[in-house]
Short mmCIF file of C-alpha atoms in Angstrom, two decimals:
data_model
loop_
_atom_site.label_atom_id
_atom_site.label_comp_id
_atom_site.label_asym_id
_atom_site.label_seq_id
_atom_site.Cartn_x
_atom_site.Cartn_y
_atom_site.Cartn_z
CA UNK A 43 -88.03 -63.04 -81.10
CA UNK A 44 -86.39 -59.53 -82.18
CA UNK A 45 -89.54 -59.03 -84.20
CA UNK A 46 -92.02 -59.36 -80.98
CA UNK A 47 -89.06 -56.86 -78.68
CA UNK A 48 -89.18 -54.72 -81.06
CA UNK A 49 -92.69 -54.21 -81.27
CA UNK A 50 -92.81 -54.29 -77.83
CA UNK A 51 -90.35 -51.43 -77.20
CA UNK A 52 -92.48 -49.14 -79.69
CA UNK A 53 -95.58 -49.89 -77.71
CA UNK A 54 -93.47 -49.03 -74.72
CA UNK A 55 -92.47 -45.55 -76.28
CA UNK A 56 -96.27 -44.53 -76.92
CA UNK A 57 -97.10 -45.38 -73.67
CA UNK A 58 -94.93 -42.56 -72.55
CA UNK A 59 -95.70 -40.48 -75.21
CA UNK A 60 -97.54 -38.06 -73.49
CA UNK A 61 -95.18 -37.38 -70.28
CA UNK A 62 -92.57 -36.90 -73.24
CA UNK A 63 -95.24 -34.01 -74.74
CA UNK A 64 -95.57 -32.60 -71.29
CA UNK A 65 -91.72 -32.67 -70.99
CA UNK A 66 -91.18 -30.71 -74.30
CA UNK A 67 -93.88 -27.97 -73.39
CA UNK A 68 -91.48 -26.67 -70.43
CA UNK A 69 -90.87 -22.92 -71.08
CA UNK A 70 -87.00 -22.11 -71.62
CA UNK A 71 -86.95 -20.56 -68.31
CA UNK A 72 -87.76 -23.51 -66.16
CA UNK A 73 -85.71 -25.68 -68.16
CA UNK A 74 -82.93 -23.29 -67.85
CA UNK A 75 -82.38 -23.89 -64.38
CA UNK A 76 -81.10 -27.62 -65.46
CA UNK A 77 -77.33 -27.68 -64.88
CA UNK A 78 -74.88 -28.06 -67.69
CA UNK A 79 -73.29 -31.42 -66.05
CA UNK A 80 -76.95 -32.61 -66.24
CA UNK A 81 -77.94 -31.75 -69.88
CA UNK A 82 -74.77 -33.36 -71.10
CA UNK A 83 -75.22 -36.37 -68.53
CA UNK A 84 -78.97 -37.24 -70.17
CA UNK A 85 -77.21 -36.44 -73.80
CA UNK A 86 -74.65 -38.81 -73.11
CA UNK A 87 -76.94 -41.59 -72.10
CA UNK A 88 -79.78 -41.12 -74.45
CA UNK A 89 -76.63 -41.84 -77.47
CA UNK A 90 -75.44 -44.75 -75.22
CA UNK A 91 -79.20 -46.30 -75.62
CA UNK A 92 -79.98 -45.36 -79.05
CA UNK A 93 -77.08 -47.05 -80.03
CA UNK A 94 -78.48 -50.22 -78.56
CA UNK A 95 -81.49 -50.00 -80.32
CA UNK A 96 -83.26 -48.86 -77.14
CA UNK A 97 -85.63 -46.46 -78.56
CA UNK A 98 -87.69 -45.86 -75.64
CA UNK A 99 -84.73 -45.23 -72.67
CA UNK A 100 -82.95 -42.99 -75.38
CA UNK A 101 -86.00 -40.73 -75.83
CA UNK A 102 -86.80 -40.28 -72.55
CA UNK A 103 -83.29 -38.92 -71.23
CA UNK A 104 -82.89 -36.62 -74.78
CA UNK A 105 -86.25 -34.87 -73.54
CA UNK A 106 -84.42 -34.57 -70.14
CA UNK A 107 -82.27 -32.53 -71.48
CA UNK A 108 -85.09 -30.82 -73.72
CA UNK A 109 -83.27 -27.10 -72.52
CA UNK A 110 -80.49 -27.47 -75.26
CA UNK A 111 -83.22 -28.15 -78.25
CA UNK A 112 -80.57 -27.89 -81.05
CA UNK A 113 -79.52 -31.08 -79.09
CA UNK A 114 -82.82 -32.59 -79.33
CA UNK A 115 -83.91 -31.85 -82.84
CA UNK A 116 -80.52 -33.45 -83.85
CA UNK A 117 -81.20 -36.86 -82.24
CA UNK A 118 -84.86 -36.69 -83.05
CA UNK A 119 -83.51 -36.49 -86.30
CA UNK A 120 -80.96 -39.58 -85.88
CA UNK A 121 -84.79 -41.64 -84.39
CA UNK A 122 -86.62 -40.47 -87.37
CA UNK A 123 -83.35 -41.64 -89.93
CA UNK A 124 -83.60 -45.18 -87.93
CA UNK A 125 -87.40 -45.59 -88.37
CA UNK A 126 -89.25 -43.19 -90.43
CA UNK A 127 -92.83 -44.29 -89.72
CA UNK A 128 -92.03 -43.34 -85.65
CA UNK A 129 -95.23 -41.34 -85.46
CA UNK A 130 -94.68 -39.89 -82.09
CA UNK A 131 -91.07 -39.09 -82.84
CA UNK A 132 -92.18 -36.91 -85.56
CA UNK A 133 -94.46 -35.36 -83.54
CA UNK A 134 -92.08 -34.49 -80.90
CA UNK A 135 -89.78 -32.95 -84.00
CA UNK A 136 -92.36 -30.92 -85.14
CA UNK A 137 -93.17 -29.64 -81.44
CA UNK A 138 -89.22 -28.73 -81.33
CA UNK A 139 -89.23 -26.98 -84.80
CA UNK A 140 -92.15 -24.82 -83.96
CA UNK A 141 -90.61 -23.59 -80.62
CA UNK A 142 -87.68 -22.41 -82.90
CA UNK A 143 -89.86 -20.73 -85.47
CA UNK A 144 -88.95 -22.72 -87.93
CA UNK A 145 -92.88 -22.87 -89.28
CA UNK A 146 -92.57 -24.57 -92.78
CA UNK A 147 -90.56 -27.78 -91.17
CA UNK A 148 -92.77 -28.06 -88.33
CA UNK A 149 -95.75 -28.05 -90.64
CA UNK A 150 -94.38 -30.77 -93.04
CA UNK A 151 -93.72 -32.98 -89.33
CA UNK A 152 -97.01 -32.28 -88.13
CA UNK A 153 -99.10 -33.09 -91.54
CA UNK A 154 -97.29 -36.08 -92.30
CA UNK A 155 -98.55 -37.02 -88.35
CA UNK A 156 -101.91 -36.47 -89.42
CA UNK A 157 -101.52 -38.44 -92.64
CA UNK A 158 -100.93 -41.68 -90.11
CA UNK A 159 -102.93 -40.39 -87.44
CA UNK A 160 -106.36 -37.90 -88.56
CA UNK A 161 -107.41 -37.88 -85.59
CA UNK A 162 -104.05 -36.79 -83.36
CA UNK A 163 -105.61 -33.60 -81.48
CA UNK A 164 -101.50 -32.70 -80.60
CA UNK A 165 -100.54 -32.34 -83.88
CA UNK A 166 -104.03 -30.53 -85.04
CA UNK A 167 -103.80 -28.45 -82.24
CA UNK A 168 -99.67 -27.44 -82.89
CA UNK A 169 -100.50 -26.69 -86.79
CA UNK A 170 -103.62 -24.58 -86.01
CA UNK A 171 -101.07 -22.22 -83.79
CA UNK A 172 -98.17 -21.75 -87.20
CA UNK A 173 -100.50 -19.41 -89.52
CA UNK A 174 -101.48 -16.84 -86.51
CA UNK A 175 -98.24 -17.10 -85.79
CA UNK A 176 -96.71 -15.94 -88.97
CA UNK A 177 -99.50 -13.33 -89.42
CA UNK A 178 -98.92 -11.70 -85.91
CA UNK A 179 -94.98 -11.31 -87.78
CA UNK A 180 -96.10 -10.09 -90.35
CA UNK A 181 -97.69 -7.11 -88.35
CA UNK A 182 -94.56 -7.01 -86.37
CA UNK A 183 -91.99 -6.43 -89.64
CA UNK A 184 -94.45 -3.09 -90.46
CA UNK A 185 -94.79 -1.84 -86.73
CA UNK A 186 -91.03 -1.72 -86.22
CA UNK A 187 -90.97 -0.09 -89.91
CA UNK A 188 -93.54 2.68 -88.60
CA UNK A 189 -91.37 3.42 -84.98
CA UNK A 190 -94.19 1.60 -82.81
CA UNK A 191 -91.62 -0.38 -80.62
CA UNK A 192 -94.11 -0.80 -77.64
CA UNK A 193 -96.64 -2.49 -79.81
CA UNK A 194 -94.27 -4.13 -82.01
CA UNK A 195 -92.73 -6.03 -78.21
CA UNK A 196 -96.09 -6.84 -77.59
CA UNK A 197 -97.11 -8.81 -80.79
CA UNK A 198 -93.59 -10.40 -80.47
CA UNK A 199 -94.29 -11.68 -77.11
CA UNK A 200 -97.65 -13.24 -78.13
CA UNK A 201 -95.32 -15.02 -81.08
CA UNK A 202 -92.78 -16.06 -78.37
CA UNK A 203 -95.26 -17.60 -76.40
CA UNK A 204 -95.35 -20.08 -79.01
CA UNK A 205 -92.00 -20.25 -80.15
CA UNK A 206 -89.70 -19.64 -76.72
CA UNK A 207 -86.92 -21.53 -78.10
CA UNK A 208 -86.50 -18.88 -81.09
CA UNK A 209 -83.31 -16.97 -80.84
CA UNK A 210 -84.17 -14.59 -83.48
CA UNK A 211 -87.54 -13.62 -82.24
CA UNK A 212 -85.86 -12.64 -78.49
CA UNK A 213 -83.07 -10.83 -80.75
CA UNK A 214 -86.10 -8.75 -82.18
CA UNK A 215 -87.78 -8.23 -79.45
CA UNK A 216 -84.57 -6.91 -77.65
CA UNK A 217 -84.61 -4.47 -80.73
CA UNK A 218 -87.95 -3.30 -79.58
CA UNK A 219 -86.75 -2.39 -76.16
CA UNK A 220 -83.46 -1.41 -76.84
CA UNK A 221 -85.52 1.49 -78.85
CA UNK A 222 -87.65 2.20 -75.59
CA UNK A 223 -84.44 1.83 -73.39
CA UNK A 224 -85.77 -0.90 -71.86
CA UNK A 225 -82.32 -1.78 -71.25
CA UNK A 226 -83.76 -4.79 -68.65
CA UNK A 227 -85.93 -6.60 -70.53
CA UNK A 228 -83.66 -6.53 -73.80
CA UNK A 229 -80.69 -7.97 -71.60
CA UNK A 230 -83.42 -10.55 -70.54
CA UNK A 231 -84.10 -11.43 -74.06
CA UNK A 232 -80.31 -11.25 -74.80
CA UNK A 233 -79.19 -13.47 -72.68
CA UNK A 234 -81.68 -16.55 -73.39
CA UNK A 235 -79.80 -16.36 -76.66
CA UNK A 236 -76.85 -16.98 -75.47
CA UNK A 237 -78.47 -20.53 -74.04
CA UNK A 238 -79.87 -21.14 -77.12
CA UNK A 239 -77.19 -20.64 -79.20
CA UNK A 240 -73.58 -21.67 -78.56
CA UNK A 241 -70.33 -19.51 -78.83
CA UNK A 242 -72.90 -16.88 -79.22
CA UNK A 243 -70.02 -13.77 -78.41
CA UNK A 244 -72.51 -11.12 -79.87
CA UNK A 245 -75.01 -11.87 -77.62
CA UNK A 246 -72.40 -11.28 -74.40
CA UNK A 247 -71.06 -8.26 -76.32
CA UNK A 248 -75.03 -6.54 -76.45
CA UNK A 249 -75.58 -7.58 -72.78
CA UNK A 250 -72.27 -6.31 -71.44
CA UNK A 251 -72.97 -3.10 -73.49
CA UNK A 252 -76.57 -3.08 -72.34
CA UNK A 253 -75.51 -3.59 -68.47
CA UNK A 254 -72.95 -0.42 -68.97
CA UNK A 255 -75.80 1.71 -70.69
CA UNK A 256 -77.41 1.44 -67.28
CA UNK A 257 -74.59 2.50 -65.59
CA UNK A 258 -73.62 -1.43 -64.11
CA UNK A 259 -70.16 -1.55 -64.84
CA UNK A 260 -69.23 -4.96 -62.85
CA UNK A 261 -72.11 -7.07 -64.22
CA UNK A 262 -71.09 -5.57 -68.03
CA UNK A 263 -67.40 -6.55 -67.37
CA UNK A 264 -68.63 -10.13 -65.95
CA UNK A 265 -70.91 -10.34 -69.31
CA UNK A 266 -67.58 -9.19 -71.39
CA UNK A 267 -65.26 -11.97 -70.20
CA UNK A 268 -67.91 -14.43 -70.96
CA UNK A 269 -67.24 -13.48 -75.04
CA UNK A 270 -63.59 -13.57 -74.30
CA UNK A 271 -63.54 -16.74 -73.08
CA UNK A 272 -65.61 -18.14 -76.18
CA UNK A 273 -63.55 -16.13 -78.71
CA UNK A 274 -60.06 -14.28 -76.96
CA UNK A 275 -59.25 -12.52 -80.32
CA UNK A 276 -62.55 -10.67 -80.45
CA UNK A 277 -61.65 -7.43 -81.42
CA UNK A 278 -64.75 -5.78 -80.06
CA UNK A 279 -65.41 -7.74 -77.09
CA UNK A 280 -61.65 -7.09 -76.03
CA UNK A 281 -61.33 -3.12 -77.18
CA UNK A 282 -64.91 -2.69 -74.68
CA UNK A 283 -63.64 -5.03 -72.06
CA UNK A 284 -60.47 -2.80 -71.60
CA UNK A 285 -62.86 0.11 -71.05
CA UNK A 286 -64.77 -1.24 -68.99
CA UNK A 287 -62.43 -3.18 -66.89
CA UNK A 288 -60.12 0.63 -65.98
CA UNK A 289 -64.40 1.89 -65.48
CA UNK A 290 -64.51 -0.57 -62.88
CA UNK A 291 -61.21 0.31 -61.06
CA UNK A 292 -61.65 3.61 -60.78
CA UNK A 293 -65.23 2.98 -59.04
CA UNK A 294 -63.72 0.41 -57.08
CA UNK A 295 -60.89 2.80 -55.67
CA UNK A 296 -63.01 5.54 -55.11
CA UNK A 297 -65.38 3.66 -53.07
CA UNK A 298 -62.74 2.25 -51.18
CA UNK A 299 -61.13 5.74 -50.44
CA UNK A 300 -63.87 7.02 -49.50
CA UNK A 301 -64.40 4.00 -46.82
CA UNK A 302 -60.88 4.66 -45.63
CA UNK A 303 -62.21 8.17 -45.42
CA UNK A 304 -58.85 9.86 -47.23
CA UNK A 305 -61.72 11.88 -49.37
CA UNK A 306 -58.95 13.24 -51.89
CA UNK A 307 -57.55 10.19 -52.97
CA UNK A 308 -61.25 8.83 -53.65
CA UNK A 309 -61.51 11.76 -55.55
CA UNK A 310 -58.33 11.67 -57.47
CA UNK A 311 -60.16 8.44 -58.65
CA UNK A 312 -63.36 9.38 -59.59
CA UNK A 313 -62.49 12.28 -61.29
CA UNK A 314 -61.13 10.54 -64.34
CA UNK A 315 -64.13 8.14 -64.79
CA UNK A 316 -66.18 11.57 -66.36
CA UNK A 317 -62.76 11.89 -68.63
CA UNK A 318 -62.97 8.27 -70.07
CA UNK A 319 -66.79 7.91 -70.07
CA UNK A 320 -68.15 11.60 -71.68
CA UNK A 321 -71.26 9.83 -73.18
CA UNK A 322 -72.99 7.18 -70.80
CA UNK A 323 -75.18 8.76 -68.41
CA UNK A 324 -75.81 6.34 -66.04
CA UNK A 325 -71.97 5.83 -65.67
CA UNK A 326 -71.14 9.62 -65.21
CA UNK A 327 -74.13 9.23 -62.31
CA UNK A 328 -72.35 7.06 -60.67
CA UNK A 329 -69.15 9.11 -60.92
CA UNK A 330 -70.61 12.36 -60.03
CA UNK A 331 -72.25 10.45 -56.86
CA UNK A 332 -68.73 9.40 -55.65
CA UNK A 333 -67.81 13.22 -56.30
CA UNK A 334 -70.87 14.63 -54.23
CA UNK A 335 -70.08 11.90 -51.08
CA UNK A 336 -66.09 12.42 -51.41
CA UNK A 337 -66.15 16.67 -51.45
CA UNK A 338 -68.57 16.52 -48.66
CA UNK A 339 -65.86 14.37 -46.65
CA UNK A 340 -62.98 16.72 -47.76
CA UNK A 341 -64.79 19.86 -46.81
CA UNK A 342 -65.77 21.67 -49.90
CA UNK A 343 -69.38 21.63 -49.71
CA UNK A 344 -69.67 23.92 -52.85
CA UNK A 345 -67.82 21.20 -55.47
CA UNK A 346 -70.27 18.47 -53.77
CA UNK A 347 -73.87 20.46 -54.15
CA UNK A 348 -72.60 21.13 -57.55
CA UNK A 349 -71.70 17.14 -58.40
CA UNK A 350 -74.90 15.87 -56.26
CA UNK A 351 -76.89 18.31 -58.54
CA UNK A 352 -75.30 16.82 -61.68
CA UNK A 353 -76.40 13.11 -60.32
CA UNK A 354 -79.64 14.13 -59.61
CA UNK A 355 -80.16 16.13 -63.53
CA UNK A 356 -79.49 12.37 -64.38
CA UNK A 357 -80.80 9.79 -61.84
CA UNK A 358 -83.63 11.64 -58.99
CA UNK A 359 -82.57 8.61 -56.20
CA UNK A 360 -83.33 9.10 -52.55
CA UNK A 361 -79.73 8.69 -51.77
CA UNK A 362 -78.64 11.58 -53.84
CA UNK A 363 -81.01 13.89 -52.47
CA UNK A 364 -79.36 13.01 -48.83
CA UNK A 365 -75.94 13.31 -50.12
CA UNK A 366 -76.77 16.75 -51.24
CA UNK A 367 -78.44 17.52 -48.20
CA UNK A 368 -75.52 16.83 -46.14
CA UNK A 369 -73.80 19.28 -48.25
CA UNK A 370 -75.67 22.01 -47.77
CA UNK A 371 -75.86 20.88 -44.74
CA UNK A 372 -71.77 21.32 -45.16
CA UNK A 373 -72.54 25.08 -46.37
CA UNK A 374 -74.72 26.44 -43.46
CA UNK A 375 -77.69 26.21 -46.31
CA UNK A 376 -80.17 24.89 -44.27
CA UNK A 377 -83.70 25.63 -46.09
CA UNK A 378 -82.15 24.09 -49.12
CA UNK A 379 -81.46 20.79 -46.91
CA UNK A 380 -84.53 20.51 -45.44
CA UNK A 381 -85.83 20.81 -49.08
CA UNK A 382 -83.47 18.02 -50.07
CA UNK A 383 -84.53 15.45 -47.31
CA UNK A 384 -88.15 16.08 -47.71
CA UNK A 385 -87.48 15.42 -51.20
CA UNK A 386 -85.57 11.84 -50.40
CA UNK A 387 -88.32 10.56 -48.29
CA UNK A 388 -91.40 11.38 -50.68
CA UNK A 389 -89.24 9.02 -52.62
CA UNK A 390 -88.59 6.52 -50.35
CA UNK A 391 -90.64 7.23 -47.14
CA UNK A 392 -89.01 4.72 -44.65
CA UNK A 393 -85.12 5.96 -45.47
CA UNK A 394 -84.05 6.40 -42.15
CA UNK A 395 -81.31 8.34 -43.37
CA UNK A 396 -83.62 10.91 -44.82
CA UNK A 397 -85.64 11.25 -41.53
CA UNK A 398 -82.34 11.72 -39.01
CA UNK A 399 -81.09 13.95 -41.99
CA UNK A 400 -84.06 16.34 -41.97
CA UNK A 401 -84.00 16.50 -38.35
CA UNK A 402 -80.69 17.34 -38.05
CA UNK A 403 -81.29 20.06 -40.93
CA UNK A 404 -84.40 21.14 -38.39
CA UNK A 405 -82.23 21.44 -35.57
CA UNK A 406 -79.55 23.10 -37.37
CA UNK A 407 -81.66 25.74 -39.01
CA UNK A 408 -83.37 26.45 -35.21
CA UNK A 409 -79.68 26.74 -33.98
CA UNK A 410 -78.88 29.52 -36.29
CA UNK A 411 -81.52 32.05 -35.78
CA UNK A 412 -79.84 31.61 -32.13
CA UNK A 413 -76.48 31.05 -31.05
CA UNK A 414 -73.63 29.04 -33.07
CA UNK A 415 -71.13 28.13 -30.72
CA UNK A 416 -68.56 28.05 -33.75
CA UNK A 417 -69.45 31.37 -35.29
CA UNK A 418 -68.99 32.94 -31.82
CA UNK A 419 -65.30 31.43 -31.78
CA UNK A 420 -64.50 31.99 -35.27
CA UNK A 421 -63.97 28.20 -35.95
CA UNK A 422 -64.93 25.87 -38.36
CA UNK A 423 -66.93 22.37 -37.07
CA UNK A 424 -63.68 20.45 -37.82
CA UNK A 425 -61.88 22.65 -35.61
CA UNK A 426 -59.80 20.56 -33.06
CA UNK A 427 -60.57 20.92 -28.90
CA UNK A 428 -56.74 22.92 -28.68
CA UNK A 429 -57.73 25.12 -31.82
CA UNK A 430 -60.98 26.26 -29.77
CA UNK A 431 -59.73 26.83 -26.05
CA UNK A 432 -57.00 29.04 -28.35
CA UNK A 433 -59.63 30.93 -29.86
CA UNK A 434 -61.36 30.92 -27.14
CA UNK A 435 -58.68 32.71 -25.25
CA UNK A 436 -58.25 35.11 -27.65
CA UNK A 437 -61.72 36.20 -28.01
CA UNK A 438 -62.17 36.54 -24.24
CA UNK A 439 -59.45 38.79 -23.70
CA UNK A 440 -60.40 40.56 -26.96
CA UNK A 441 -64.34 41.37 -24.80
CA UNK A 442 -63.28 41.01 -20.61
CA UNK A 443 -65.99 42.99 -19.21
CA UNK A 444 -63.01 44.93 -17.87
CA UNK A 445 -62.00 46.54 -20.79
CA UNK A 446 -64.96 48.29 -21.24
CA UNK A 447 -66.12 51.65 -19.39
CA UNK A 448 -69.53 51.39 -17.85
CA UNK A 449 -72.49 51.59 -20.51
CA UNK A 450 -74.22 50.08 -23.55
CA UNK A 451 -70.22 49.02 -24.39
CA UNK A 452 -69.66 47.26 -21.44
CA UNK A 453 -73.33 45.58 -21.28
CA UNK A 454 -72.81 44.59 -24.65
CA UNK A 455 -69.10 42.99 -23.74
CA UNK A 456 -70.67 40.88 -20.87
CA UNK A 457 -73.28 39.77 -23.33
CA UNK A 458 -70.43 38.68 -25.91
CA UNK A 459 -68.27 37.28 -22.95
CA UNK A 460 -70.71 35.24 -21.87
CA UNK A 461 -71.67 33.72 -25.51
CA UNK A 462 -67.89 33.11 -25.72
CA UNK A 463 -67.81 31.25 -22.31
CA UNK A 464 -70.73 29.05 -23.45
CA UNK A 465 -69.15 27.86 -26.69
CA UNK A 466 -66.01 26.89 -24.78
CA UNK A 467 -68.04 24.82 -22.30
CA UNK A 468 -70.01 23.21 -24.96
CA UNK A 469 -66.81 22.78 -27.85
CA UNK A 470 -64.50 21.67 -25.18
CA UNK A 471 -66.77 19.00 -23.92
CA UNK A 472 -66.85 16.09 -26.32
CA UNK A 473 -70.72 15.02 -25.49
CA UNK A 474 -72.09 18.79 -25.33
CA UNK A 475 -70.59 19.39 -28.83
CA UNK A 476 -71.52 15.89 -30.42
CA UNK A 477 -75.11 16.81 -29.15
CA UNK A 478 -74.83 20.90 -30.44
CA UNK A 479 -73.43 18.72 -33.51
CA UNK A 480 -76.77 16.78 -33.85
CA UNK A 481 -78.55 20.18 -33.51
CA UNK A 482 -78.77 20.40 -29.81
CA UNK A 483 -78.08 23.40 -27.39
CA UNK A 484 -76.75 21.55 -24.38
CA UNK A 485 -77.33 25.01 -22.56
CA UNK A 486 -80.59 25.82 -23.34
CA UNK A 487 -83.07 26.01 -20.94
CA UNK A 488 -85.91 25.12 -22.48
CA UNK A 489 -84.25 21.41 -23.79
CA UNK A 490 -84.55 20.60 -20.00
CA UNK A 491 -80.55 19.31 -20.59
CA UNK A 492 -79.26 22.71 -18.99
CA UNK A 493 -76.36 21.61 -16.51
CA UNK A 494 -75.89 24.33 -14.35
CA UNK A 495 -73.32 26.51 -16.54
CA UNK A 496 -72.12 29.37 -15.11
CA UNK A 497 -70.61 32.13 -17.35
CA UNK A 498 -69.47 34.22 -14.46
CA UNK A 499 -67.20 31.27 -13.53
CA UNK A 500 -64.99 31.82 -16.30
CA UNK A 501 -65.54 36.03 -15.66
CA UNK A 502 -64.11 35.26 -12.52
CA UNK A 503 -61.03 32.99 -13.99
CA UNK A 504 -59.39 36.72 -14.95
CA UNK A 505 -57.04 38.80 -13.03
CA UNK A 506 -55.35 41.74 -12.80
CA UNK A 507 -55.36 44.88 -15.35
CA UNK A 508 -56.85 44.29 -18.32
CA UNK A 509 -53.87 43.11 -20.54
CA UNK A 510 -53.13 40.49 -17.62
CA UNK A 511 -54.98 37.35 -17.77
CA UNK A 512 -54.67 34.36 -15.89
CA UNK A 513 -56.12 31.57 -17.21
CA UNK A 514 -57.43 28.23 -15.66
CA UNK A 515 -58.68 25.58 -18.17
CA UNK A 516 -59.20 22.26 -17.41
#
């Protein structure tokens, strides 16, 4: 009776034979979306039937959990120990072994299949792949030695096709485009072998470094507490994890400042970050950027074209070129904004930013070959509405019409009265400055906006001799 089950139970393993082929074919990446709790659920049962003897039920959940193929090759192992002359067992090994590279053990599984089985296309077909295989190395080990790292990633990826479970070909390959500073697709490669291999703390240490090289200081502090947590006493994970980790607050405040809008505190905390970091580009980018933004806010537009500019010598983003045209924008440098935005939107086209940016730099520039309502008070744009009717005051007493005798002086006076009336209707009037702000003259004619002003209104608002004013503002 145990004769006749067991024969029965092998028959019932070859029967599913092939769907556990197909199942050992998946690529690491779709098998990498398997869960942990799932991998060690289908471990955990496959044991629990091999130790009943059920060959067939323990197979079939141990290629469930195919992902963690050191897993795999060690039960296939434990099968093969239990009953040597399991054919399809050792075929599955051999399948396993070649995915890790391992070409000389996968060629003594696959031969001793066809010893039993001539005719087995699967194994035929996984032994004709190992010599190319090695060959297409071979080529590899003397492009790397001659500098060629694009070609030398390319063979390696034709050798990873057929070994995707090899830890040591992605660690090569991440060589290759580590050299190119390909910093993406090496911290692709690193981090499938950190699912291929356990406690693997190098591999988080070269993806956390490779994440900071590209100036992506949260996910390289994420990627650094991952090799803590497998080894707490590394000495290089932890020494690079403390840099990393004051990186990160100092971006982190500066951002937040510069939210809150208190510009020199978010500069305060930016400023270090190009202390600590002197070497990483992509870091100091992202300091100067916080720099640019922040001394725009705080209104020294000279310290932010200089700090844009720095960004931009590193990283030419669309962004930057608007943050440095809203500081020229800052320093009345209008041509050099208008070159800015035009700049951002060849790069990016649909940035709405860029296109209200460029306008406003239009506007601006138009504004200035006419009347600017601040320059004709003597203010600055921040000025506040008490520090302009002051000014205001000041500068129409300073050119009454009647101070002047009749003449070029006193035609001139009227002229600069009535400028000085107009910017204290516009600057005193929050939506006639917000739209002189955007660009707008609120008083021209010609915009079609024109409101009836009156400069002979305010003419009229003075009395007496000419040191005796009487003054109605509203």
């Amino acid at each position: 009776m145990a004769v006749w089950l067991n024969s029965f139970m092998l028959s019932g393993v070859m029967y599913h034979c092939g769907l556990l082929l197909v199942l050992l074919d998946l690529s690491l990446d779709v098998v990498g979306s398997v869960s942990q709790l799932e991998i060690d659920r289908h471990l955990e049962l496959g044991r629990e039937f091999l130790a009943k003897g059920q060959l067939q039920d323990a197979l079939s959940h141990y290629h469930a959990a195919v992902g963690k193929a050191k897993f795999a090759l060690l039960d296939l192992d434990r099968v093969l120990e239990l009953k040597p002359d399991f054919t399809s067992a050792r075929l599955q090994r051999g399948n396993v072994l070649l995915k890790q590279a391992q070409f000389e053990k996968a060629e003594v599984d696959f031969r001793d299949v066809l010893a039993v089985e001539p005719h087995n296309s699967d194994a035929y077909n996984a032994l004709y792949k190992i010599v190319p295989a090695q060959k297409d190395l071979l080529i590899v080990d003397r492009l790397i030695k001659n500098g060629d790292y694009t070609t030398a990633a390319q063979q390696l990826s034709r050798v990873i096709e057929v070994c995707p479970w090899s830890a040591e070909l992605r660690e090569r390959r991440a060589e290759c485009y580590e050299a190119l500073e390909d910093y993406v697709s090496a911290i692709s490669d690193i981090r499938s072998t950190t699912k291929l291999q356990s406690d693997n703390t190098q591999g988080y240490l070269k993806t956390a470094t490779l994440h900071y090289r590209l100036g992506q200081v949260e996910e390289s502090l994420t990627e650094i507490r991952e090799c803590l947590k497998l080894d707490p006493e590394h000495s290089q994970c932890f020494s690079f994890y403390k840099k990393v980790k004051k990186i990160a607050k100092l971006l982190t405040d500066a951002r937040t400042y510069r939210d809150q809008r208190d510009y020199a505190k978010c500069i305060d905390s930016a400023q270090p970050i190009l202390k600590h970091e002197p070497q990483v580009a992509n870091v100091r980018f992202l300091a100067h950027q916080e720099l640019c933004k922040c001394y725009v806010g705080n209104l020294e537009p000279s310290k932010a074209i200089k700090n844009c500019h720095e960004a931009i010598k590193i990283r030419k983003e669309a962004e930057v070129f608007c943050d440095r045209g809203e500081a020229y924008l800052a320093a009345e440098m209008f041509d050099d904004a208008i070159k800015d935005f035009e700049e951002a939107l060849e790069i990016d086209m649909r940035l709405q930013r860029a296109k209200q940016g460029l306008h406003k730099a239009q506007q601006r520039q138009k504004l200035s070959e006419s009347r600017d309502y601040y320059k004709i008070l003597g203010v600055p744009r921040t000025a506040s509405k008490r520090d302009i009717i002051k000014a205001y005051r000041k500068a129409a007493q300073k050119w009454h019409p009647d101070n002047f005798q009749e003449g070029d002086e006193k035609k001139r006076a009227e002229k600069k009265f009535i400028d000085i009336a107009a910017a204290k209707e516009v600057l005193t009037d929050d939506e006639k400055r917000a739209k002189f702000d955007q660009g707008e003259d609120p008083l021209d004619p010609e915009s079609g906006k024109h409101q009836g002003f009156n400069p002979f209104q305010e003419f009229h608002q003075f009395h007496g001799s000419p040191f005796q004013f009487k003054f109605h503002f509203n």
